[in-house]
């Protein structure tokens, strides 16, 4: 630790002549500071309330996912992906399964694609409301967070109805879903479409034109599009700078090209714009879910996976009674099915930006190499350089608006 | 002009760098090229700066280890031209004994942490990197954990041996 504090500034000061009045204070923000929203640390040098320089340290919850993935068959990697961005686990999960399907060249039925769109957009909403809610908490406004927390709980109830789990959902399978959405799930999704807009409107009314909120966030941590692209940003924080890059539009997956939705962009790239972009994206997600429900109506009922028995796990009741099913189950779980040698990169629009999976496969039981391109990891590296010259309280808001998820940061 | 395609992109690269780059594949519609270590900065700069190509978004940097090859390490760059909506994968083969490659932070600042992560996992030295320290593992760690020389599972297990599964 002492090593890199000296690295920031020898003698604990950025000034050449050590005038006692100019002495800087070293402050640790994190690893367990409530505002870091996860386990990561920033050692900053402050002059009064102004940050002079800082160094970010991550890796406190590094769990070696990439190493573990090299020793597991495809299905057993699913739980790892759930734990990347745990605020929107289904997006990671679906992204991983889509990568495998790309490798195996499996065609997914339209109905399954729409079902995936619904799940992913619900997850995006769940992630965005927490991010914006917490941003409110960090400016001192707690009630907005309470309103949206209820809605996140409702989204989790939908997930529970679909797959039995709430947070780390394990919702997908290679080729589709483990089971179909039941009637209650569909009813709940429709109920969500009705109950969420008023809450989101109320949430917006609390903040959008709130003078305190605007003064705390507007103009704070403003980033130009050039800087954002130079630092490889993606997702809402890139779009807040005015760059309309969205993976769903640029490289559509799951039939996103059939959906009619806008990509909200900001103008100044500051904390306030990031808040507005996330809010606007939630409205777009609602639009997408509505369209997906209408499209599902037109597709044949009961189709919830592709017809790929060599990769799709057979139903459990058959595994207990049918020899063929038992053999398939064993072969799939043990990774004993033939897979091609290939190299695949697949990206989805995660809640924080481009979530990519780079899979090098040598035809063996598990990936030869699996690399996760985590948006939080890439986005967060700009935090320390951009904090220099910023007020401490502004840096906290900046951190909230980047929506750094520790699981995704460290992997 | 029409949308850039892989053929045109490859021709343009080949014309500029002749024998310094070679075409590997364009499977899954992603052009993959191999570049010589000495010219990697020039290739990345060209991809980014060329007015027509505009590969302005560095998506990812990572590495793969092939312990049985002489050039045991492969550094992999995924780059995206947002303007033309086309991606490219550039690979560089590195020596297994002393893997070194010029840093890409001179082209994109965003390469900083990606290269630190690659160094942390594989021990690849990115020459000219402003702050090449470990990022996810502890500073005093002495090994590079993603190298294939560290098997995770008990090598005495027989239930996963290829031999017993007819492979």
XYZ file of C-alpha atoms in Angstrom:
578
model
C 0.000 0.000 0.000
C 2.637 2.489 1.067
C 4.340 1.971 -2.292
C 1.703 3.488 -4.388
C 0.850 6.287 -2.013
C 4.412 7.501 -2.430
C 3.929 7.063 -6.130
C 1.104 9.599 -6.155
C 3.181 12.235 -4.486
C 6.484 11.966 -2.710
C 6.383 13.774 0.655
C 2.606 13.578 0.541
C 2.437 16.786 -1.465
C 2.208 17.809 -5.086
C 3.994 21.048 -4.408
C 7.736 21.253 -4.896
C 8.454 23.482 -1.915
C 6.923 21.926 1.117
C 4.974 24.850 2.458
C 3.034 23.404 5.416
C -0.128 25.151 4.282
C -0.037 23.234 1.028
C 0.157 19.797 2.588
C -2.269 17.355 1.125
C -4.312 14.775 2.936
C -4.438 11.180 1.791
C -7.935 9.807 1.920
C -9.143 6.291 1.310
C -12.489 6.068 -0.447
C -13.266 2.414 -0.002
C -12.854 -0.532 0.013
C -15.821 -0.460 2.397
C -16.973 3.122 2.038
C -20.768 3.188 1.603
C -20.475 5.327 -1.521
C -18.294 2.873 -3.414
C -21.261 0.449 -3.743
C -18.882 -2.469 -3.807
C -15.440 -3.552 -2.784
C -13.002 -1.251 -4.496
C -10.676 1.428 -3.310
C -9.565 4.860 -4.361
C -6.653 6.468 -2.591
C -6.962 10.161 -3.273
C -4.922 13.183 -2.332
C -7.126 16.078 -1.324
C -6.428 19.742 -0.974
C -9.278 20.972 1.171
C -12.262 19.383 -0.542
C -10.670 19.209 -3.936
C -9.094 16.020 -5.234
C -5.594 16.554 -6.578
C -4.859 13.037 -7.747
C -5.908 9.517 -7.109
C -5.241 5.856 -7.731
C -7.917 3.179 -8.095
C -7.378 -0.305 -6.785
C -9.657 -3.155 -7.736
C -9.437 -6.900 -7.384
C -10.778 -7.322 -3.870
C -13.354 -9.851 -5.017
C -11.450 -11.284 -7.975
C -12.784 -14.830 -8.309
C -10.771 -16.096 -11.281
C -13.834 -16.744 -13.432
C -11.796 -16.992 -16.610
C -9.511 -19.610 -15.112
C -12.424 -21.603 -13.705
C -14.203 -21.422 -17.069
C -11.282 -23.223 -18.705
C -12.131 -26.277 -16.654
C -15.880 -26.443 -16.993
C -18.273 -27.643 -19.673
C -20.487 -24.939 -21.198
C -23.464 -25.459 -18.923
C -21.388 -25.181 -15.792
C -20.123 -21.765 -16.891
C -23.649 -20.335 -16.694
C -23.535 -19.745 -12.934
C -20.277 -17.809 -13.361
C -21.876 -15.421 -15.821
C -24.791 -14.824 -13.453
C -22.353 -13.434 -10.955
C -20.748 -10.868 -13.239
C -23.271 -8.063 -13.145
C -25.590 -9.398 -10.477
C -27.955 -6.448 -10.866
C -28.912 -7.682 -14.336
C -27.826 -11.322 -14.260
C -30.103 -12.534 -17.105
C -28.324 -10.327 -19.660
C -24.945 -11.912 -18.857
C -26.568 -15.285 -18.854
C -28.258 -14.867 -22.222
C -25.103 -13.324 -23.672
C -23.123 -16.398 -22.724
C -25.656 -18.807 -24.186
C -25.816 -16.788 -27.386
C -22.035 -17.053 -27.652
C -22.220 -20.831 -27.364
C -25.049 -20.934 -29.886
C -22.967 -18.864 -32.283
C -20.111 -21.333 -31.848
C -22.390 -24.327 -32.418
C -24.370 -22.567 -35.186
C -27.705 -23.199 -33.511
C -30.746 -21.380 -34.908
C -33.107 -20.147 -32.229
C -36.886 -20.110 -32.817
C -38.401 -16.636 -33.028
C -40.609 -17.108 -29.986
C -37.592 -17.939 -27.835
C -35.783 -14.869 -29.126
C -38.697 -12.657 -28.097
C -38.833 -14.338 -24.704
C -35.159 -13.543 -24.293
C -35.756 -9.941 -25.298
C -38.396 -9.626 -22.570
C -36.134 -11.071 -19.908
C -33.169 -8.944 -20.939
C -35.154 -5.723 -21.042
C -36.683 -6.437 -17.633
C -33.156 -6.964 -16.321
C -32.024 -3.704 -17.892
C -34.852 -1.857 -16.148
C -33.983 -3.520 -12.836
C -30.384 -2.397 -13.229
C -31.149 1.158 -14.310
C -33.673 1.865 -11.568
C -31.199 0.804 -8.920
C -28.457 2.938 -10.466
C -30.635 6.024 -10.687
C -32.209 5.346 -7.298
C -28.788 5.133 -5.665
C -27.708 8.293 -7.454
C -30.617 9.970 -5.698
C -29.497 8.503 -2.352
C -25.996 9.865 -2.910
C -27.405 13.348 -3.390
C -29.407 12.915 -0.191
C -32.802 12.008 -1.625
C -33.892 8.656 -0.270
C -37.542 8.415 -1.260
C -36.963 7.844 -4.991
C -34.905 4.789 -4.166
C -37.727 3.381 -2.045
C -40.262 3.838 -4.857
C -38.162 2.025 -7.431
C -36.999 -0.699 -5.072
C -40.571 -1.998 -5.025
C -40.523 -2.221 -8.796
C -37.267 -4.133 -8.771
C -38.847 -6.552 -6.338
C -41.688 -7.018 -8.781
C -39.260 -7.725 -11.622
C -37.606 -10.307 -9.391
C -41.007 -11.874 -8.825
C -41.350 -12.219 -12.595
C -37.937 -13.890 -12.771
C -38.963 -16.157 -9.936
C -42.070 -17.130 -11.856
C -39.999 -17.866 -14.961
C -37.122 -19.814 -13.468
C -37.510 -20.117 -9.713
C -34.645 -17.791 -8.811
C -34.547 -14.070 -8.195
C -31.035 -12.643 -8.225
C -28.636 -15.095 -9.851
C -31.195 -16.485 -12.174
C -29.495 -19.190 -14.252
C -32.386 -18.548 -16.578
C -31.115 -19.734 -19.975
C -30.138 -22.955 -21.641
C -28.219 -23.630 -24.839
C -30.972 -23.276 -27.416
C -33.521 -21.463 -25.292
C -35.060 -21.696 -21.857
C -35.362 -24.474 -19.340
C -39.155 -24.096 -19.335
C -41.818 -21.996 -20.974
C -43.194 -18.807 -19.425
C -46.352 -19.853 -17.616
C -49.594 -17.884 -17.654
C -48.835 -16.238 -14.322
C -45.500 -14.998 -15.695
C -47.190 -13.472 -18.731
C -49.851 -11.912 -16.494
C -47.178 -10.449 -14.240
C -45.235 -9.013 -17.166
C -48.412 -7.339 -18.377
C -49.123 -6.076 -14.896
C -45.603 -4.654 -14.758
C -46.183 -2.787 -18.012
C -49.193 -1.138 -16.373
C -47.806 -0.416 -12.912
C -44.299 0.737 -13.817
C -44.958 3.839 -16.003
C -46.659 5.850 -13.231
C -43.858 4.981 -10.813
C -41.200 5.953 -13.343
C -43.029 9.207 -14.040
C -43.222 9.955 -10.347
C -39.539 9.111 -9.973
C -38.713 11.488 -12.822
C -40.835 14.209 -11.268
C -38.837 13.877 -8.085
C -35.518 14.489 -9.798
C -35.710 15.771 -13.367
C -36.450 19.375 -12.448
C -35.394 19.277 -8.827
C -33.152 22.266 -8.300
C -30.914 20.624 -5.712
C -30.500 17.532 -7.838
C -29.705 19.528 -10.965
C -27.189 21.714 -9.183
C -25.477 18.685 -7.704
C -25.294 16.785 -10.985
C -25.372 19.168 -13.915
C -21.927 19.902 -15.282
C -20.344 17.381 -12.898
C -17.835 14.983 -14.435
C -18.646 16.104 -17.970
C -16.900 13.967 -20.563
C -16.524 14.745 -24.243
C -17.343 12.080 -26.850
C -13.675 11.979 -27.898
C -12.499 11.286 -24.355
C -15.177 8.670 -23.843
C -14.228 6.847 -27.032
C -10.536 7.147 -26.226
C -11.247 5.327 -22.965
C -13.349 2.688 -24.774
C -16.526 3.604 -22.934
C -19.795 1.996 -23.945
C -23.381 1.861 -22.756
C -25.451 4.657 -21.182
C -22.440 6.680 -20.067
C -21.067 6.787 -23.617
C -24.485 7.648 -25.009
C -24.752 10.462 -22.451
C -21.845 12.134 -24.248
C -23.815 12.086 -27.492
C -22.462 8.961 -29.223
C -25.411 6.790 -30.218
C -23.603 3.459 -30.047
C -25.889 0.666 -28.908
C -25.014 -2.979 -29.606
C -28.717 -3.774 -30.040
C -28.787 -1.458 -33.041
C -25.284 -1.863 -34.453
C -25.032 -5.651 -34.179
C -28.549 -6.881 -33.485
C -29.084 -10.206 -31.761
C -32.337 -11.901 -30.719
C -34.180 -10.131 -33.571
C -33.679 -6.668 -32.076
C -33.712 -5.341 -35.626
C -37.459 -6.048 -35.747
C -38.193 -3.797 -32.805
C -39.046 -0.166 -32.989
C -37.162 1.771 -30.318
C -34.986 4.857 -29.967
C -31.476 5.172 -28.620
C -31.532 8.074 -26.158
C -28.416 10.229 -26.189
C -27.233 13.113 -24.049
C -25.445 16.298 -24.957
C -22.994 17.163 -22.208
C -21.945 13.760 -20.886
C -22.252 14.829 -17.264
C -23.844 13.026 -14.315
C -27.226 14.599 -15.022
C -27.159 13.417 -18.641
C -26.288 9.897 -17.558
C -29.273 9.945 -15.232
C -31.547 11.203 -18.022
C -30.255 8.639 -20.535
C -30.914 5.774 -18.128
C -34.399 7.064 -17.404
C -35.150 7.384 -21.116
C -33.812 3.894 -21.762
C -36.292 2.453 -19.301
C -39.165 3.927 -21.330
C -37.662 2.375 -24.444
C -37.330 -0.977 -22.678
C -41.022 -0.844 -21.833
C -41.779 -0.209 -25.500
C -39.655 -3.181 -26.498
C -41.320 -5.505 -23.980
C -44.763 -4.453 -25.215
C -43.792 -5.224 -28.806
C -42.228 -8.532 -27.800
C -45.426 -9.617 -26.051
C -47.411 -8.814 -29.190
C -44.964 -10.770 -31.329
C -45.079 -13.796 -29.037
C -48.860 -13.904 -29.481
C -48.345 -14.601 -33.181
C -45.842 -17.419 -32.687
C -46.809 -21.050 -32.054
C -47.359 -21.693 -28.369
C -45.129 -23.920 -26.268
C -41.911 -23.439 -28.202
C -39.285 -22.537 -25.655
C -36.116 -24.071 -27.051
C -34.464 -25.055 -30.304
C -34.579 -28.656 -31.425
C -31.002 -29.563 -30.512
C -31.148 -32.700 -28.354
C -27.380 -33.065 -28.411
C -26.951 -29.761 -26.547
C -30.249 -29.032 -24.830
C -30.670 -30.754 -21.473
C -33.564 -33.269 -21.522
C -36.430 -32.740 -19.032
C -35.586 -34.109 -15.606
C -38.565 -36.494 -15.422
C -37.371 -38.156 -18.614
C -33.835 -38.456 -17.276
C -35.231 -40.600 -14.450
C -37.276 -42.891 -16.691
C -35.794 -42.886 -20.193
C -32.389 -44.382 -21.038
C -31.797 -42.139 -24.082
C -32.525 -39.040 -22.023
C -30.186 -40.226 -19.291
C -27.368 -40.742 -21.798
C -27.890 -37.322 -23.372
C -28.046 -35.725 -19.958
C -24.794 -37.358 -18.931
C -23.013 -36.477 -22.151
C -24.121 -32.856 -22.061
C -23.312 -32.326 -18.392
C -19.904 -33.954 -18.731
C -19.167 -31.992 -21.899
C -18.890 -35.143 -23.987
C -20.659 -33.816 -27.054
C -18.843 -32.966 -30.267
C -18.148 -29.262 -30.585
C -16.277 -27.480 -33.372
C -12.893 -25.852 -33.109
C -13.626 -22.184 -33.441
C -13.084 -18.727 -32.145
C -16.090 -16.574 -31.386
C -16.673 -13.062 -30.129
C -20.222 -12.186 -29.247
C -21.372 -8.938 -27.702
C -24.659 -7.943 -26.117
C -25.786 -4.592 -24.787
C -25.469 -5.092 -21.045
C -26.961 -2.576 -18.659
C -23.566 -0.875 -18.406
C -22.463 -1.233 -21.999
C -20.946 -3.712 -24.371
C -20.686 -7.066 -22.639
C -18.535 -9.311 -24.802
C -17.585 -12.961 -24.627
C -14.434 -14.054 -26.417
C -14.388 -17.820 -26.657
C -11.505 -19.843 -28.064
C -12.567 -23.440 -28.388
C -10.365 -26.380 -29.328
C -13.206 -28.875 -29.563
C -12.614 -30.146 -26.042
C -14.855 -30.440 -23.059
C -14.476 -26.872 -21.904
C -13.368 -23.607 -23.528
C -9.665 -23.363 -24.257
C -9.895 -19.709 -23.345
C -12.840 -17.605 -22.279
C -12.505 -13.886 -21.810
C -15.238 -11.611 -20.556
C -15.231 -8.043 -21.867
C -16.855 -6.438 -18.848
C -18.165 -2.919 -19.402
C -17.672 -1.875 -15.757
C -14.006 -2.807 -15.926
C -13.420 -0.713 -19.007
C -15.615 2.193 -17.936
C -14.207 2.528 -14.445
C -10.597 3.058 -15.460
C -11.339 6.674 -16.286
C -12.574 7.393 -12.763
C -9.206 8.292 -11.204
C -7.918 10.486 -14.041
C -11.217 12.336 -14.343
C -11.448 12.914 -10.580
C -8.387 15.144 -10.517
C -9.576 18.655 -9.877
C -13.045 17.522 -8.831
C -14.701 18.127 -5.474
C -14.851 15.067 -3.264
C -18.651 15.156 -3.121
C -18.798 15.388 -6.927
C -16.498 12.399 -7.291
C -18.924 10.341 -5.216
C -21.759 11.241 -7.590
C -19.532 10.512 -10.543
C -18.887 7.052 -9.159
C -22.615 6.411 -8.708
C -23.387 7.518 -12.226
C -20.762 5.165 -13.708
C -22.750 2.314 -12.099
C -19.717 0.204 -11.349
C -20.712 -3.281 -10.269
C -17.941 -4.951 -8.285
C -18.718 -8.406 -9.645
C -18.319 -7.192 -13.180
C -15.297 -5.069 -12.356
C -13.255 -7.874 -10.832
C -14.646 -11.052 -12.416
C -19.736 4.679 -50.157
C -21.167 1.251 -49.525
C -20.619 -0.483 -46.274
C -17.069 -1.690 -45.802
C -16.720 -5.413 -46.090
C -14.063 -7.829 -44.894
C -12.557 -8.328 -48.351
C -12.037 -4.634 -48.895
C -10.704 -4.175 -45.370
C -8.216 -6.993 -45.840
C -7.073 -5.642 -49.223
C -6.489 -2.259 -47.704
C -4.464 -3.689 -44.832
C -2.467 -5.964 -47.124
C -1.686 -3.092 -49.454
C -0.389 -0.955 -46.633
C 1.531 -3.543 -44.630
C 2.297 -6.196 -47.295
C 4.134 -9.058 -45.579
C 3.754 -7.624 -42.075
C 0.183 -8.859 -41.790
C -1.410 -12.119 -42.835
C -5.013 -13.171 -43.138
C -6.118 -15.859 -40.712
C -9.855 -16.228 -41.183
C -13.120 -14.374 -41.440
C -15.249 -16.978 -39.689
C -18.449 -15.663 -38.105
C -18.004 -12.611 -40.307
C -15.184 -11.241 -38.177
C -11.971 -10.596 -40.065
C -9.016 -11.990 -38.139
C -5.502 -10.974 -39.104
C -2.106 -11.758 -37.738
C 0.324 -8.873 -37.377
C 4.050 -8.922 -36.731
C 5.041 -7.717 -33.300
C 7.239 -4.943 -34.669
C 4.474 -3.270 -36.626
C 1.560 -3.655 -34.226
C 1.525 -0.001 -33.166
C 1.590 1.068 -36.817
C -1.272 -1.314 -37.661
C -3.399 -0.100 -34.740
C -2.631 3.525 -35.576
C -3.530 2.960 -39.204
C -6.815 1.285 -38.302
C -7.730 4.141 -36.007
C -6.457 7.116 -38.003
C -7.354 6.110 -41.545
C -10.137 8.384 -42.696
C -12.037 5.620 -44.372
C -11.683 2.870 -41.767
C -12.047 4.791 -38.491
C -11.660 1.943 -36.018
C -12.111 4.369 -33.149
C -13.366 1.975 -30.488
C -10.945 -0.431 -28.857
C -13.247 -3.146 -27.618
C -10.881 -5.480 -25.903
C -7.323 -6.677 -25.401
C -6.536 -10.095 -24.059
C -4.154 -13.005 -24.598
C -4.186 -16.753 -25.119
C -1.457 -19.190 -24.112
C -0.386 -22.101 -26.315
C 2.408 -23.718 -24.291
C 3.371 -26.237 -26.979
C 4.129 -23.636 -29.633
C 7.402 -21.758 -29.896
C 5.463 -18.531 -30.144
C 3.509 -19.453 -27.075
C 1.505 -16.278 -26.515
C -1.058 -14.645 -28.660
C -2.179 -11.110 -27.844
C -5.641 -10.478 -29.253
C -7.119 -7.052 -30.033
C -10.790 -6.601 -30.852
C -11.406 -3.275 -32.532
C -14.649 -1.775 -33.739
C -15.251 0.860 -36.381
C -18.410 2.504 -35.074
C -18.708 4.600 -38.222
C -18.668 1.674 -40.650
C -20.066 -0.834 -38.158
C -17.400 -3.417 -38.789
C -15.152 -5.247 -36.359
C -11.671 -6.670 -36.735
C -9.571 -9.014 -34.626
C -5.820 -8.453 -34.727
C -3.512 -11.086 -33.294
C 0.158 -10.919 -32.462
C 2.227 -14.022 -31.787
C 4.799 -13.600 -29.045
C 7.780 -15.561 -27.928
C 7.144 -17.893 -25.003
C 10.340 -17.124 -23.098
C 10.173 -13.386 -22.853
C 6.880 -12.050 -24.195
C 7.128 -8.345 -24.995
C 4.999 -6.083 -27.136
C 4.674 -2.313 -27.541
C 1.805 -0.806 -25.594
C -1.416 0.292 -27.266
C -1.970 3.079 -24.742
C -0.313 5.426 -27.225
C -3.250 4.770 -29.562
C -6.142 4.479 -27.083
C -5.931 5.453 -23.429
C -8.506 2.771 -22.725
C -5.876 0.109 -23.386
C -4.338 0.856 -20.010
C -6.294 -1.490 -17.749
C -6.815 -4.097 -20.458
C -3.041 -4.404 -20.798
C -2.561 -4.446 -17.053
C -5.037 -7.305 -16.826
C -3.249 -9.193 -19.604
C 0.088 -8.629 -17.866
C -1.404 -9.773 -14.580
C -2.742 -13.001 -16.053
C -0.032 -13.892 -18.565
C 3.072 -11.876 -17.693
C 3.225 -10.189 -21.076
C 5.330 -7.021 -20.898
C 3.719 -4.075 -22.640
C 6.681 -1.851 -23.439
C 6.066 1.823 -22.828
C 2.974 1.238 -20.662
C 2.686 4.109 -18.162
C 1.874 1.974 -15.138
C 2.285 -1.752 -15.704
C 1.272 -3.261 -12.358
C -0.927 -6.180 -11.442
C -4.560 -5.198 -11.325
C -6.723 -8.074 -10.104
C -4.204 -10.143 -8.153
C -2.048 -9.088 -5.208
C 1.123 -7.160 -5.964
C 3.543 -9.687 -4.461
C 2.209 -12.643 -6.450
C 5.015 -14.356 -8.315
C 3.193 -16.383 -10.947
C 0.972 -15.540 -13.886
C -2.110 -17.612 -13.144
C -3.781 -17.877 -16.551
C -0.799 -19.589 -18.151
C -1.614 -23.147 -19.030
C 1.132 -24.493 -16.810
C -1.107 -24.226 -13.768
C -3.756 -26.938 -13.977
C -6.708 -26.315 -11.725
C -7.847 -29.854 -11.166
C -6.230 -32.894 -9.658
C -4.266 -34.507 -12.528
C -4.882 -37.949 -11.021
C -8.610 -37.792 -11.723
C -9.540 -40.385 -14.303
C -13.185 -39.493 -14.856
C -12.206 -36.724 -17.246
C -9.400 -38.392 -19.141
C -9.991 -38.356 -22.889
C -8.706 -41.915 -23.118
C -11.735 -43.268 -21.301
C -14.171 -41.491 -23.540
C -12.851 -42.729 -26.842
C -11.311 -39.429 -27.877
